[in-house]
Coordinates of C-alpha atoms in Angstrom, one line a residue:
Chain A
M1 CA 51.6 -83.5 -104.0
H2 CA 51.7 -80.4 -106.0
P3 CA 55.2 -79.0 -106.0
G4 CA 54.1 -75.4 -105.7
K5 CA 51.7 -74.3 -103.0
A6 CA 51.1 -77.5 -101.3
A7 CA 54.8 -78.0 -100.5
L8 CA 54.9 -74.9 -98.4
A9 CA 53.9 -75.7 -94.8
V10 CA 51.1 -73.7 -93.2
L11 CA 51.8 -75.1 -89.6
T12 CA 55.1 -76.4 -88.6
V13 CA 55.4 -78.4 -85.2
F14 CA 58.8 -78.8 -83.5
G15 CA 59.3 -81.0 -80.6
T16 CA 59.8 -84.5 -79.2
M17 CA 59.0 -87.7 -81.0
A18 CA 59.1 -90.6 -78.5
L19 CA 58.7 -94.2 -78.0
D20 CA 56.6 -94.3 -74.8
T21 CA 56.0 -97.2 -72.3
T22 CA 52.8 -96.3 -70.5
R23 CA 51.3 -98.2 -67.6
T24 CA 48.1 -98.0 -66.1
P25 CA 46.5 -100.3 -63.5
F26 CA 44.4 -101.8 -66.4
R27 CA 46.9 -102.0 -69.2
T28 CA 50.6 -101.5 -70.2
E29 CA 51.8 -100.7 -73.7
V30 CA 55.5 -100.9 -74.4
R31 CA 57.3 -98.5 -76.8
I32 CA 54.4 -97.2 -78.6
L33 CA 54.6 -93.9 -80.6
G34 CA 54.5 -90.7 -78.5
G35 CA 56.1 -87.4 -77.9
A36 CA 54.9 -83.9 -77.7
A37 CA 55.2 -83.1 -81.4
T38 CA 53.6 -86.2 -82.4
F39 CA 50.4 -85.6 -80.4
A40 CA 50.3 -81.9 -81.5
S41 CA 50.8 -82.8 -85.1
L42 CA 48.2 -85.5 -85.2
S43 CA 45.8 -83.2 -83.6
A44 CA 46.6 -80.2 -85.8
C45 CA 46.5 -82.1 -89.0
V46 CA 42.8 -82.6 -88.7
F47 CA 42.6 -78.8 -89.3
T48 CA 45.4 -77.7 -91.5
D49 CA 48.4 -78.7 -93.5
T50 CA 51.0 -79.6 -90.8
S51 CA 54.7 -80.3 -91.0
M52 CA 56.8 -82.0 -88.3
I53 CA 60.5 -81.3 -87.0
A54 CA 61.7 -84.0 -84.8
V55 CA 64.6 -86.2 -84.2
I56 CA 64.4 -90.0 -83.8
G57 CA 66.9 -93.1 -83.8
D58 CA 66.9 -95.9 -86.1
D59 CA 64.9 -98.0 -83.6
M60 CA 61.8 -96.0 -84.5
P61 CA 59.7 -98.5 -86.4
E62 CA 59.0 -97.3 -90.0
E63 CA 55.2 -97.8 -89.5
N64 CA 55.0 -95.0 -87.0
I65 CA 56.4 -92.7 -89.8
S66 CA 54.0 -94.2 -92.1
A67 CA 51.1 -93.6 -89.7
L68 CA 51.9 -89.8 -89.6
K69 CA 52.1 -89.7 -93.5
S70 CA 48.9 -91.4 -93.7
R71 CA 47.2 -88.5 -91.9
G72 CA 48.9 -86.1 -94.4
I73 CA 51.6 -84.9 -92.1
D74 CA 54.7 -83.6 -93.8
T75 CA 57.5 -85.7 -92.2
R76 CA 60.4 -84.4 -94.3
G77 CA 61.6 -82.5 -91.1
I78 CA 62.0 -85.6 -89.1
V79 CA 65.7 -86.4 -88.8
K80 CA 66.9 -89.9 -88.2
V81 CA 70.2 -90.3 -86.5
K82 CA 71.9 -93.5 -87.7
G83 CA 72.9 -95.6 -84.7
G84 CA 71.0 -93.3 -82.5
K85 CA 68.2 -94.3 -80.0
T86 CA 64.8 -92.6 -80.0
F87 CA 63.8 -90.6 -76.8
H88 CA 62.3 -93.1 -74.5
Y89 CA 59.8 -92.1 -71.8
D90 CA 58.4 -94.7 -69.4
S91 CA 55.7 -93.9 -66.8
S92 CA 52.9 -95.3 -64.8
F93 CA 49.6 -93.8 -63.8
D94 CA 47.7 -94.4 -60.5
Y95 CA 44.4 -96.1 -60.2
N96 CA 42.5 -92.9 -61.0
L97 CA 44.7 -91.9 -63.9
S98 CA 45.3 -88.6 -62.4
N99 CA 48.8 -89.0 -61.1
R100 CA 51.7 -90.0 -63.3
T101 CA 55.1 -91.4 -62.0
T102 CA 58.0 -91.0 -64.4
L103 CA 60.0 -94.5 -64.4
K104 CA 62.5 -93.6 -67.0
T105 CA 63.5 -90.7 -69.2
E106 CA 66.1 -91.5 -71.8
L107 CA 66.7 -88.4 -73.9
N108 CA 68.9 -90.3 -76.4
V109 CA 69.1 -88.7 -79.7
I110 CA 67.1 -85.6 -78.3
A111 CA 69.9 -84.3 -76.2
D112 CA 72.4 -83.3 -79.1
F113 CA 70.0 -82.3 -81.8
E114 CA 71.0 -79.3 -83.8
P115 CA 67.8 -77.9 -85.3
V116 CA 67.6 -78.0 -89.1
I117 CA 64.3 -77.4 -91.2
P118 CA 63.6 -78.2 -94.7
D119 CA 63.6 -75.2 -97.0
A120 CA 59.8 -75.7 -97.6
Y121 CA 59.1 -75.2 -93.9
A122 CA 61.0 -71.8 -93.7
R123 CA 57.8 -69.8 -94.7
S124 CA 55.5 -71.4 -92.4
K125 CA 52.8 -69.0 -91.2
Y126 CA 52.3 -70.9 -87.9
V127 CA 54.9 -72.4 -85.7
Y128 CA 54.2 -74.4 -82.5
L129 CA 57.3 -75.2 -80.4
A130 CA 55.9 -78.3 -78.4
N131 CA 57.8 -79.1 -75.2
N132 CA 61.5 -79.3 -75.9
D133 CA 64.8 -77.7 -74.9
P134 CA 64.3 -74.1 -74.9
R135 CA 67.7 -73.4 -76.3
Q136 CA 66.9 -75.8 -79.3
N137 CA 63.5 -73.7 -79.6
I138 CA 65.3 -70.3 -79.7
K139 CA 67.6 -71.7 -82.4
I140 CA 65.0 -73.2 -84.6
L141 CA 62.9 -70.0 -84.4
Q142 CA 65.8 -68.1 -86.3
L143 CA 65.4 -70.4 -89.2
F144 CA 61.8 -69.4 -90.0
D145 CA 61.3 -66.3 -92.3
A146 CA 58.5 -64.5 -90.6
P147 CA 55.8 -66.6 -89.0
R148 CA 52.6 -64.9 -88.2
L149 CA 52.2 -66.8 -84.9
V150 CA 54.7 -68.5 -82.7
V151 CA 53.4 -70.5 -79.8
C152 CA 55.3 -72.6 -77.2
D153 CA 54.8 -75.0 -74.3
T154 CA 57.2 -76.0 -71.6
I155 CA 57.6 -78.4 -68.7
E156 CA 58.8 -78.6 -65.3
Y157 CA 62.2 -80.1 -66.3
W158 CA 63.2 -77.0 -68.4
I159 CA 61.8 -74.5 -65.8
Q160 CA 64.0 -76.4 -63.3
T161 CA 67.1 -76.7 -65.4
A162 CA 67.0 -73.8 -67.8
R163 CA 64.7 -71.0 -66.3
P164 CA 66.5 -68.1 -68.1
E165 CA 66.2 -69.7 -71.3
V166 CA 62.7 -70.8 -70.8
E167 CA 61.7 -67.0 -70.2
K168 CA 63.9 -65.8 -73.1
M169 CA 62.0 -68.4 -75.4
M170 CA 58.6 -67.1 -74.2
G171 CA 59.8 -63.5 -74.9
R172 CA 60.2 -64.5 -78.6
T173 CA 56.8 -66.1 -78.9
D174 CA 53.3 -64.8 -79.5
G175 CA 51.5 -67.3 -77.3
V176 CA 52.1 -69.6 -74.4
V177 CA 50.4 -72.9 -73.7
I178 CA 51.2 -74.2 -70.4
N179 CA 49.9 -76.6 -67.6
D180 CA 48.6 -74.8 -64.5
S181 CA 51.3 -76.6 -62.2
E182 CA 54.0 -75.5 -64.5
A183 CA 52.8 -71.9 -64.7
R184 CA 52.7 -71.9 -60.8
L185 CA 56.4 -73.2 -60.8
L186 CA 57.4 -70.8 -63.4
C187 CA 55.9 -67.7 -61.7
G188 CA 55.9 -68.6 -57.9
E189 CA 52.3 -67.8 -57.7
V190 CA 49.3 -70.1 -56.9
N191 CA 46.6 -67.7 -58.5
I192 CA 46.6 -68.4 -62.2
A193 CA 45.4 -65.0 -63.1
R194 CA 48.5 -63.8 -61.5
C195 CA 50.6 -66.3 -63.3
A196 CA 49.1 -65.4 -66.6
K197 CA 50.0 -61.7 -66.0
K198 CA 53.6 -62.7 -65.2
I199 CA 53.9 -64.7 -68.3
L200 CA 52.4 -61.9 -70.4
S201 CA 54.9 -59.5 -69.0
L202 CA 57.7 -61.7 -70.6
G203 CA 56.4 -60.8 -74.1
P204 CA 53.6 -63.0 -75.5
Q205 CA 50.2 -61.6 -76.6
F206 CA 48.4 -64.3 -75.0
V207 CA 48.7 -67.4 -72.7
V208 CA 46.4 -70.4 -72.2
I209 CA 46.7 -72.2 -68.8
K210 CA 45.6 -75.8 -69.1
K211 CA 44.0 -77.3 -66.0
G212 CA 43.5 -80.9 -67.0
E213 CA 40.0 -82.1 -65.9
H214 CA 39.2 -78.5 -65.0
G215 CA 39.6 -77.1 -68.5
A216 CA 41.6 -74.1 -69.5
V217 CA 41.7 -70.4 -69.3
L218 CA 42.9 -68.1 -72.1
F219 CA 44.3 -64.6 -71.1
D220 CA 45.5 -61.8 -73.4
R221 CA 47.2 -58.6 -73.0
E222 CA 44.2 -56.5 -73.3
G223 CA 42.8 -58.2 -70.1
Q224 CA 40.4 -60.4 -71.8
V225 CA 39.7 -63.8 -70.2
F226 CA 37.9 -66.8 -71.4
P227 CA 37.6 -69.8 -68.9
A228 CA 36.5 -73.0 -70.6
A229 CA 35.2 -76.1 -68.6
A230 CA 36.8 -79.4 -70.0
F231 CA 34.7 -81.8 -71.9
F232 CA 33.2 -84.1 -69.7
L233 CA 34.3 -87.7 -70.0
D234 CA 33.2 -90.6 -67.8
E235 CA 36.1 -92.9 -68.6
I236 CA 39.6 -92.3 -69.9
A237 CA 42.0 -94.7 -71.2
D238 CA 45.3 -93.0 -71.1
P239 CA 45.9 -89.2 -70.3
T240 CA 49.1 -89.2 -72.2
G241 CA 49.3 -86.4 -74.9
A242 CA 46.1 -84.6 -73.7
G243 CA 47.9 -81.2 -73.4
D244 CA 49.8 -81.8 -76.7
S245 CA 46.6 -82.6 -78.4
F246 CA 45.1 -79.5 -76.8
A247 CA 47.7 -77.3 -78.3
G248 CA 47.5 -79.0 -81.6
G249 CA 43.9 -78.3 -81.8
L250 CA 44.3 -74.7 -80.9
L251 CA 47.0 -74.0 -83.3
G252 CA 45.2 -75.9 -85.9
H253 CA 42.0 -74.0 -85.8
V254 CA 43.8 -70.8 -85.7
A255 CA 45.7 -71.7 -88.8
R256 CA 42.7 -72.9 -90.8
K257 CA 40.9 -69.5 -89.9
D258 CA 44.0 -67.5 -90.4
R259 CA 42.7 -65.1 -87.8
L260 CA 44.1 -64.1 -84.4
D261 CA 41.0 -62.1 -82.9
F262 CA 39.8 -63.1 -79.4
R263 CA 36.6 -64.8 -80.8
T264 CA 38.8 -67.2 -82.8
M265 CA 41.1 -67.6 -79.8
K266 CA 38.0 -68.6 -77.8
E267 CA 36.9 -71.1 -80.5
A268 CA 40.5 -72.4 -80.6
V269 CA 40.5 -73.2 -76.8
I270 CA 37.4 -75.2 -77.4
Y271 CA 38.8 -77.1 -80.3
G272 CA 41.7 -77.7 -77.9
N273 CA 39.5 -79.3 -75.3
V274 CA 37.8 -81.3 -78.1
M275 CA 41.1 -82.7 -79.3
G276 CA 42.4 -83.4 -75.8
S277 CA 39.1 -85.4 -75.1
F278 CA 39.7 -87.5 -78.2
A279 CA 43.4 -88.1 -77.3
V280 CA 42.5 -89.8 -74.0
E281 CA 39.9 -92.0 -75.1
D282 CA 42.5 -94.7 -76.2
F283 CA 46.1 -95.6 -75.6
G284 CA 48.9 -93.3 -77.1
V285 CA 47.9 -91.8 -80.4
K286 CA 45.5 -94.5 -81.4
R287 CA 42.4 -92.6 -81.2
L288 CA 43.9 -89.6 -83.0
L289 CA 44.9 -91.8 -86.0
S290 CA 41.2 -92.4 -86.8
I291 CA 39.3 -89.4 -86.1
T292 CA 37.7 -87.3 -88.9
K293 CA 36.8 -83.5 -89.4
D294 CA 33.3 -84.6 -88.8
D295 CA 34.0 -86.3 -85.5
V296 CA 35.6 -83.2 -84.3
E297 CA 32.8 -80.9 -85.5
E298 CA 30.4 -83.0 -83.9
R299 CA 32.0 -83.0 -80.5
Y300 CA 32.6 -79.3 -80.9
E301 CA 28.8 -78.8 -81.3
K302 CA 28.2 -81.4 -78.6
Y303 CA 30.4 -79.3 -76.2
R304 CA 28.5 -76.1 -77.3
N305 CA 25.2 -77.6 -76.4
L306 CA 26.6 -79.1 -73.0
V307 CA 27.9 -75.7 -71.7
Q308 CA 25.2 -73.6 -72.9
F309 CA 22.5 -72.2 -70.7
Chain B
M1 CA 3.7 -57.9 -43.8
H2 CA 0.5 -59.2 -45.1
P3 CA -0.9 -62.0 -42.8
G4 CA -1.8 -64.4 -45.6
K5 CA 0.3 -65.3 -48.5
A6 CA 3.4 -63.3 -47.5
A7 CA 3.6 -65.1 -44.1
L8 CA 4.2 -68.5 -45.9
A9 CA 7.8 -69.3 -46.8
V10 CA 8.8 -70.1 -50.2
L11 CA 12.3 -71.2 -49.3
T12 CA 13.4 -72.1 -45.9
V13 CA 17.1 -72.5 -45.1
F14 CA 18.3 -74.6 -42.0
G15 CA 21.8 -74.5 -40.8
T16 CA 24.5 -72.8 -38.8
M17 CA 24.5 -69.2 -37.8
A18 CA 27.9 -68.3 -36.5
L19 CA 30.2 -65.8 -35.1
D20 CA 33.3 -66.1 -37.3
T21 CA 36.9 -65.0 -36.6
T22 CA 38.6 -64.9 -40.0
R23 CA 42.2 -64.3 -40.6
T24 CA 44.0 -63.5 -43.8
P25 CA 47.6 -62.3 -44.2
F26 CA 45.9 -59.0 -45.1
R27 CA 43.3 -58.6 -42.5
T28 CA 41.5 -60.2 -39.5
E29 CA 38.0 -59.8 -38.5
V30 CA 37.0 -61.0 -35.1
R31 CA 33.5 -62.5 -34.3
I32 CA 31.8 -61.3 -37.5
L33 CA 28.4 -62.8 -38.6
G34 CA 28.9 -66.0 -40.5
G35 CA 27.5 -69.7 -40.7
A36 CA 26.2 -71.7 -43.6
A37 CA 22.6 -70.7 -43.2
T38 CA 23.5 -67.1 -43.0
F39 CA 25.5 -67.0 -46.3
A40 CA 22.8 -69.2 -48.0
S41 CA 19.8 -67.0 -46.8
L42 CA 21.7 -63.8 -47.7
S43 CA 22.3 -65.2 -51.1
A44 CA 18.8 -66.7 -51.7
C45 CA 16.8 -63.6 -50.5
V46 CA 18.0 -61.8 -53.6
F47 CA 15.8 -64.2 -55.6
T48 CA 12.9 -65.2 -53.5
D49 CA 11.1 -65.0 -50.0
T50 CA 13.6 -66.6 -47.6
S51 CA 13.0 -67.9 -44.1
M52 CA 15.8 -69.0 -41.8
I53 CA 16.1 -71.6 -39.1
A54 CA 19.0 -71.5 -36.8
V55 CA 20.0 -71.3 -33.3
I56 CA 22.2 -68.7 -31.7
G57 CA 23.3 -67.6 -28.0
D58 CA 22.5 -64.2 -26.4
D59 CA 26.1 -63.2 -27.4
M60 CA 24.8 -62.7 -31.0
P61 CA 24.7 -58.9 -31.5
E62 CA 21.0 -57.9 -32.2
E63 CA 22.5 -55.8 -35.2
N64 CA 23.1 -59.0 -37.1
I65 CA 19.5 -60.1 -36.8
S66 CA 18.5 -56.6 -37.9
A67 CA 20.9 -56.9 -41.1
L68 CA 19.1 -60.2 -42.0
K69 CA 15.6 -58.6 -41.6
S70 CA 16.8 -55.6 -43.5
R71 CA 17.3 -57.9 -46.5
G72 CA 13.7 -59.1 -46.2
I73 CA 14.7 -62.5 -44.6
D74 CA 12.1 -64.0 -42.2
T75 CA 14.0 -64.5 -39.0
R76 CA 11.2 -66.0 -36.8
G77 CA 12.8 -69.4 -37.1
I78 CA 16.0 -68.2 -35.5
V79 CA 15.9 -69.5 -31.9
K80 CA 18.0 -67.7 -29.1
V81 CA 19.1 -69.8 -26.2
K82 CA 19.2 -67.7 -23.1
G83 CA 22.6 -67.9 -21.4
G84 CA 23.9 -69.8 -24.4
K85 CA 26.8 -69.0 -26.6
T86 CA 26.7 -68.9 -30.4
F87 CA 28.7 -71.3 -32.6
H88 CA 32.1 -69.7 -33.0
Y89 CA 34.5 -70.6 -35.9
D90 CA 38.1 -69.3 -36.0
S91 CA 40.2 -70.0 -39.0
S92 CA 43.1 -68.4 -41.0
F93 CA 43.9 -68.6 -44.7
D94 CA 47.4 -68.7 -46.3
Y95 CA 48.8 -66.2 -48.6
N96 CA 47.0 -67.5 -51.6
L97 CA 43.5 -67.5 -49.9
S98 CA 43.1 -71.1 -51.1
N99 CA 44.0 -73.1 -48.0
R100 CA 42.0 -72.6 -44.8
T101 CA 43.4 -73.8 -41.4
T102 CA 40.8 -74.2 -38.7
L103 CA 42.0 -72.8 -35.3
K104 CA 38.9 -73.2 -33.2
T105 CA 35.5 -74.8 -33.6
E106 CA 33.1 -74.3 -30.7
L107 CA 29.7 -75.9 -31.3
N108 CA 28.1 -74.1 -28.3
V109 CA 24.3 -74.0 -28.7
I110 CA 24.5 -75.9 -31.9
A111 CA 25.3 -79.2 -30.3
D112 CA 22.0 -79.8 -28.4
F113 CA 19.5 -77.9 -30.7
E114 CA 16.2 -79.8 -31.1
P115 CA 15.0 -78.6 -34.3
V116 CA 11.5 -76.6 -34.3
I117 CA 10.0 -74.6 -37.0
P118 CA 7.5 -71.8 -36.9
D119 CA 4.0 -73.0 -38.2
A120 CA 4.4 -70.5 -41.2
Y121 CA 7.5 -72.5 -42.4
A122 CA 5.7 -76.0 -42.5
R123 CA 4.4 -75.3 -46.0
S124 CA 7.7 -74.2 -47.6
K125 CA 7.9 -75.4 -51.1
Y126 CA 11.7 -75.4 -51.0
V127 CA 14.1 -76.4 -48.3
Y128 CA 17.7 -76.1 -48.1
L129 CA 19.6 -78.1 -45.5
A130 CA 22.9 -76.0 -45.3
N131 CA 25.7 -77.8 -43.6
N132 CA 24.6 -79.2 -40.2
D133 CA 24.3 -82.2 -38.1
P134 CA 22.7 -84.8 -40.5
R135 CA 20.5 -86.1 -37.5
Q136 CA 19.2 -82.8 -36.9
N137 CA 18.5 -82.3 -40.7
I138 CA 16.6 -85.7 -40.8
K139 CA 14.5 -84.5 -37.7
I140 CA 13.7 -81.1 -39.2
L141 CA 12.5 -82.5 -42.5
Q142 CA 9.8 -84.3 -40.7
L143 CA 8.3 -81.0 -39.6
F144 CA 7.7 -79.8 -43.3
D145 CA 4.3 -80.7 -44.9
A146 CA 5.5 -81.7 -48.5
P147 CA 8.4 -79.5 -49.9
R148 CA 8.7 -79.8 -53.7
L149 CA 12.4 -79.9 -53.3
V150 CA 14.8 -80.5 -50.6
V151 CA 18.6 -80.0 -51.1
C152 CA 21.3 -80.5 -48.7
D153 CA 25.2 -80.0 -48.3
T154 CA 27.6 -81.6 -45.8
I155 CA 31.2 -81.3 -44.9
E156 CA 34.0 -83.5 -43.8
Y157 CA 33.3 -83.3 -40.1
W158 CA 30.0 -85.1 -40.5
I159 CA 31.2 -87.5 -43.1
Q160 CA 34.0 -88.5 -40.6
T161 CA 31.7 -88.7 -37.5
A162 CA 28.2 -89.7 -38.8
R163 CA 28.6 -91.2 -42.3
P164 CA 25.6 -93.6 -42.0
E165 CA 23.5 -90.6 -41.0
V166 CA 24.8 -88.5 -43.8
E167 CA 23.9 -91.2 -46.4
K168 CA 20.5 -91.5 -44.8
M169 CA 20.0 -87.7 -45.0
M170 CA 21.0 -87.6 -48.8
G171 CA 18.5 -90.5 -49.4
R172 CA 15.7 -88.2 -48.2
T173 CA 16.6 -85.2 -50.3
D174 CA 16.0 -84.4 -54.0
G175 CA 19.4 -82.8 -54.6
V176 CA 22.9 -82.7 -53.0
V177 CA 25.4 -79.7 -53.2
I178 CA 28.7 -80.8 -52.2
N179 CA 32.4 -79.8 -52.4
D180 CA 34.6 -81.9 -54.7
S181 CA 37.0 -82.9 -51.7
E182 CA 33.9 -83.9 -49.4
A183 CA 32.6 -85.7 -52.5
R184 CA 35.8 -87.7 -52.8
L185 CA 35.9 -88.3 -49.0
L186 CA 32.3 -89.5 -49.1
C187 CA 32.5 -91.8 -52.1
G188 CA 36.1 -93.0 -51.8
E189 CA 36.8 -92.0 -55.6
V190 CA 39.0 -89.2 -57.1
N191 CA 36.9 -89.0 -60.4
I192 CA 34.2 -86.7 -59.7
A193 CA 31.8 -88.1 -62.3
R194 CA 32.1 -91.5 -60.3
C195 CA 31.5 -89.6 -57.2
A196 CA 28.4 -88.2 -58.5
K197 CA 26.9 -91.5 -59.6
K198 CA 27.5 -92.9 -56.0
I199 CA 25.7 -90.0 -54.6
L200 CA 22.8 -90.3 -57.0
S201 CA 22.6 -93.9 -56.1
L202 CA 21.8 -92.9 -52.4
G203 CA 18.6 -91.3 -53.9
P204 CA 18.7 -87.7 -55.0
Q205 CA 17.6 -86.6 -58.4
F206 CA 20.7 -84.5 -58.9
V207 CA 24.1 -83.6 -57.4
V208 CA 26.2 -80.5 -57.8
I209 CA 29.7 -80.9 -57.1
K210 CA 31.4 -77.7 -56.3
K211 CA 35.1 -77.1 -57.4
G212 CA 36.0 -73.7 -56.0
E213 CA 38.0 -71.8 -58.4
H214 CA 37.4 -74.5 -61.0
G215 CA 33.7 -73.9 -61.1
A216 CA 31.0 -76.6 -60.6
V217 CA 29.4 -79.7 -62.4
L218 CA 25.8 -80.7 -62.2
F219 CA 24.8 -84.3 -62.7
D220 CA 21.3 -85.8 -62.8
R221 CA 19.9 -89.3 -62.7
E222 CA 19.2 -89.2 -66.5
G223 CA 23.0 -88.9 -67.1
Q224 CA 22.9 -85.3 -68.0
V225 CA 25.9 -83.3 -67.2
F226 CA 26.6 -79.5 -67.1
P227 CA 30.2 -78.4 -66.4
A228 CA 30.4 -74.7 -65.6
A229 CA 33.6 -72.7 -65.3
A230 CA 33.8 -70.3 -62.2
F231 CA 33.3 -66.7 -62.7
F232 CA 36.9 -65.3 -63.1
L233 CA 38.1 -62.9 -60.4
D234 CA 41.5 -61.3 -60.1
E235 CA 41.3 -60.7 -56.3
I236 CA 39.3 -62.0 -53.6
A237 CA 39.1 -60.7 -50.1
D238 CA 37.7 -63.6 -48.0
P239 CA 36.6 -67.0 -49.6
T240 CA 34.3 -67.9 -46.5
G241 CA 30.9 -68.7 -47.3
A242 CA 31.4 -69.0 -51.2
G243 CA 29.9 -72.4 -51.4
D244 CA 26.9 -71.5 -49.1
S245 CA 26.3 -68.5 -51.3
F246 CA 26.4 -70.8 -54.3
A247 CA 23.8 -73.1 -52.9
G248 CA 21.6 -70.0 -52.0
G249 CA 21.8 -68.7 -55.5
L250 CA 21.0 -72.0 -56.8
L251 CA 18.1 -72.6 -54.5
G252 CA 17.0 -69.0 -54.9
H253 CA 16.7 -69.2 -58.8
V254 CA 15.0 -72.5 -58.8
A255 CA 12.4 -71.2 -56.2
R256 CA 11.8 -68.0 -58.1
K257 CA 11.1 -69.9 -61.4
D258 CA 9.4 -72.6 -59.5
R259 CA 10.7 -75.2 -62.2
L260 CA 13.0 -78.1 -61.8
D261 CA 13.8 -78.9 -65.6
F262 CA 17.4 -79.3 -66.5
R263 CA 17.6 -76.0 -68.4
T264 CA 16.4 -74.2 -65.0
M265 CA 18.9 -76.2 -63.1
K266 CA 21.8 -75.1 -65.4
E267 CA 20.8 -71.5 -65.1
A268 CA 20.7 -72.1 -61.2
V269 CA 24.2 -73.5 -61.3
I270 CA 25.4 -70.1 -63.0
Y271 CA 23.5 -67.9 -60.5
G272 CA 25.2 -70.0 -58.0
N273 CA 28.4 -69.2 -59.5
V274 CA 27.5 -65.5 -59.5
M275 CA 26.4 -65.4 -55.9
G276 CA 29.6 -67.3 -54.9
S277 CA 31.7 -64.6 -56.9
F278 CA 30.0 -61.7 -54.9
A279 CA 30.4 -63.5 -51.6
V280 CA 34.2 -63.4 -51.8
E281 CA 34.7 -59.9 -52.7
D282 CA 34.6 -58.5 -49.1
F283 CA 34.9 -59.9 -45.7
G284 CA 32.1 -62.3 -44.3
V285 CA 28.5 -61.3 -45.4
K286 CA 29.5 -57.7 -46.1
R287 CA 29.2 -57.8 -49.9
L288 CA 25.9 -59.9 -49.9
L289 CA 24.4 -57.2 -47.5
S290 CA 24.5 -54.6 -50.4
I291 CA 24.0 -56.4 -53.7
T292 CA 20.9 -55.7 -55.7
K293 CA 18.8 -57.9 -58.1
D294 CA 20.3 -55.7 -60.8
D295 CA 23.9 -56.5 -59.9
V296 CA 23.0 -60.1 -59.9
E297 CA 21.5 -60.0 -63.3
E298 CA 24.2 -57.9 -64.7
R299 CA 27.0 -60.3 -63.5
Y300 CA 25.0 -63.2 -65.0
E301 CA 24.9 -61.5 -68.4
K302 CA 28.8 -60.7 -67.9
Y303 CA 29.4 -64.5 -67.1
R304 CA 27.3 -65.4 -70.2
N305 CA 29.4 -63.3 -72.4
L306 CA 32.6 -64.3 -70.9
V307 CA 32.0 -68.1 -71.6
Q308 CA 30.2 -67.7 -74.8
F309 CA 32.1 -68.8 -78.0

C-alpha cells in the first residue's frame, strides 16, 4: 500500500464484529463471521476504500481477519482484547425465514470497549456508525476531524435501554438508516412518513427506513421522498446482515461518487437494495466475499429493468 | 347514447354494491355508497366504458345510482330487489388507519342473488369479478360470450367458507388480484412469490398481490415479476376501497389499451396504484366522483418521477 493517499480512509465503519450462530430449518452454522460492521464493510468495500473499527476477542479465527483483508478492507482499527471473548449472537429463523428468535446475546468485549481510531482514519470523509452502543458512537465521532457525512443505524436494544443517547447520537449525524419496526418503536408512530419526520426533527438531513422484503423509503428535510421496492428474490438462504449490507452499499456508492444530492441518494438506496439482495443469497458473509463490481452493476441494471415501466 | 357500438360494454364489473358505515377516530360516515363493484367501476370508468352488475335493495338512495350514471357508468345491470335491503357493512379503523375491525356484515339481498346480465353486456371484452360469492362469479361467467380477459379478487370470508369454489373460480379466470394476507391464507405460505406460484398453478396467466402501503407485485406464468412501490401519501382519510380502486384502474388501463403484454400489465399496476391513492384521499367514493383523466395522468407522471433513479 502506498504510504500517502492510499493510507487515508475514504469510508470508516464502526460497529460490531461477531461470531454468529445462525439456525434455519434447513441449515445451522456455528460461530461464523458476522456483526453489523462486518457486513457493512464487506458491502461498502466493493465501492470504495473502506476501513473498519471493531473490537474482538482472541477467539476470533485469524482467517476471518484475512478474509476482510483479502477484500481490501483496512483492518488496522480492529482491536483484539487479549483473553477477551468476541461478541457472540445465536439466533434461529422460522420456516419462512422472516421471523428471527434470539437465543443468546453475549456482548463480551463489546461491553467495555473504549473507542480508539488509528491516526490514518481520523480524516475519513465518510463515517458509518453501524449498530452499536450510542454512547460509544458519540465518543468515536469526536475522534474524527471533519467527516463530510456521518450516518448511523440503531436497534431495539438501544432504543429500549438508552433512548436519550440514541436521540443525541442521531442529532449528531447527517443521515439515519433504520428498520421500520425500530423507527416505529423510536417514534411511537405506525405511519413511516410520520416516523421519518420525527427522526428528521432530531437533526439529520435524511433518513432511510428499511422495510425488509418491502424495500426502503428515503426521506429528506426538503420533503423529498423516494420509495424503492426490494429486489425480488425467490429464495433466500440467510437474512442475517441484509440491513447492514444495505447501509454499506448506500454509503459505499455515496462515497465513490462523493456527492450528496438527491439523485445520488436515490441511486445509493438502489445499490443498498442490491447489496442486501446479495447478502441473503448464502449463509453469513459468504456471498459478499465473492461478489465483484461487475456482479453489482449487473444486478443494478437488472433492478432498473425490473422496476421500469 | 348511440344504440349501436356505445351500447356494448367494454368492461363489465360484477360484485358488491353496499351501504357502508365507516368509522375512523376522526370521522364517522353512516350508510354511504360503497362496495367492491362500486369502487372498481368508479375507478375503471376514468379509462374505459364501464358497465356494472350488482344487486341492491330499495333502501339504496337514488342519488347513488345517479352518481354512477353521472360518471358514464352503465347501470342497467344493477338489479333492485323490491322490499329487499342493500348489503350493509359497518367497520371501524384504528388511530393509524391501518387496522380495520368489522362491526357488522349484513349480506341482505346479496345472499340470494341469481346472476343475470343485460344482453348488451354479454359481449364484454373485459370482465372483472370484484369480491363476491365465488359460486355466483362462476355462474355469471357463463353468461358472457367470450371475454378476452377475466380477472377476479376474493377475500378471507370466501376462502374460509368456500375454498374449493374460490380455487375453481380462479381456474376459470385469466388473472387474479388479491391482498397479500388473503394470498397467504389461500396458499398456506408467507413468501408471496411462492403464493403467486400456487395461484398461477390454479390456471390464471397472471396474479397481482396487493400489499397496501407497500405497493403491489405482478407475477406471470413466464416467471416475469414487477414489484411496484405504493404511491406515497402523508395522510389518508379512509382506506376503504383502495384495493377495489386498484383493480378498477388496472382493468381500465388494460381495456383502453386493449393489450395484454407485460409492458401494458406493468403500466396497469401503476395505474392501479394511482387509483388506489386517489380513493383513500377522502371518505368513501367521494374523491373518485370528482377525478378527471388529467388528474390521473398527472399523478401517473408524478409517480414515474418519484420512483425513477
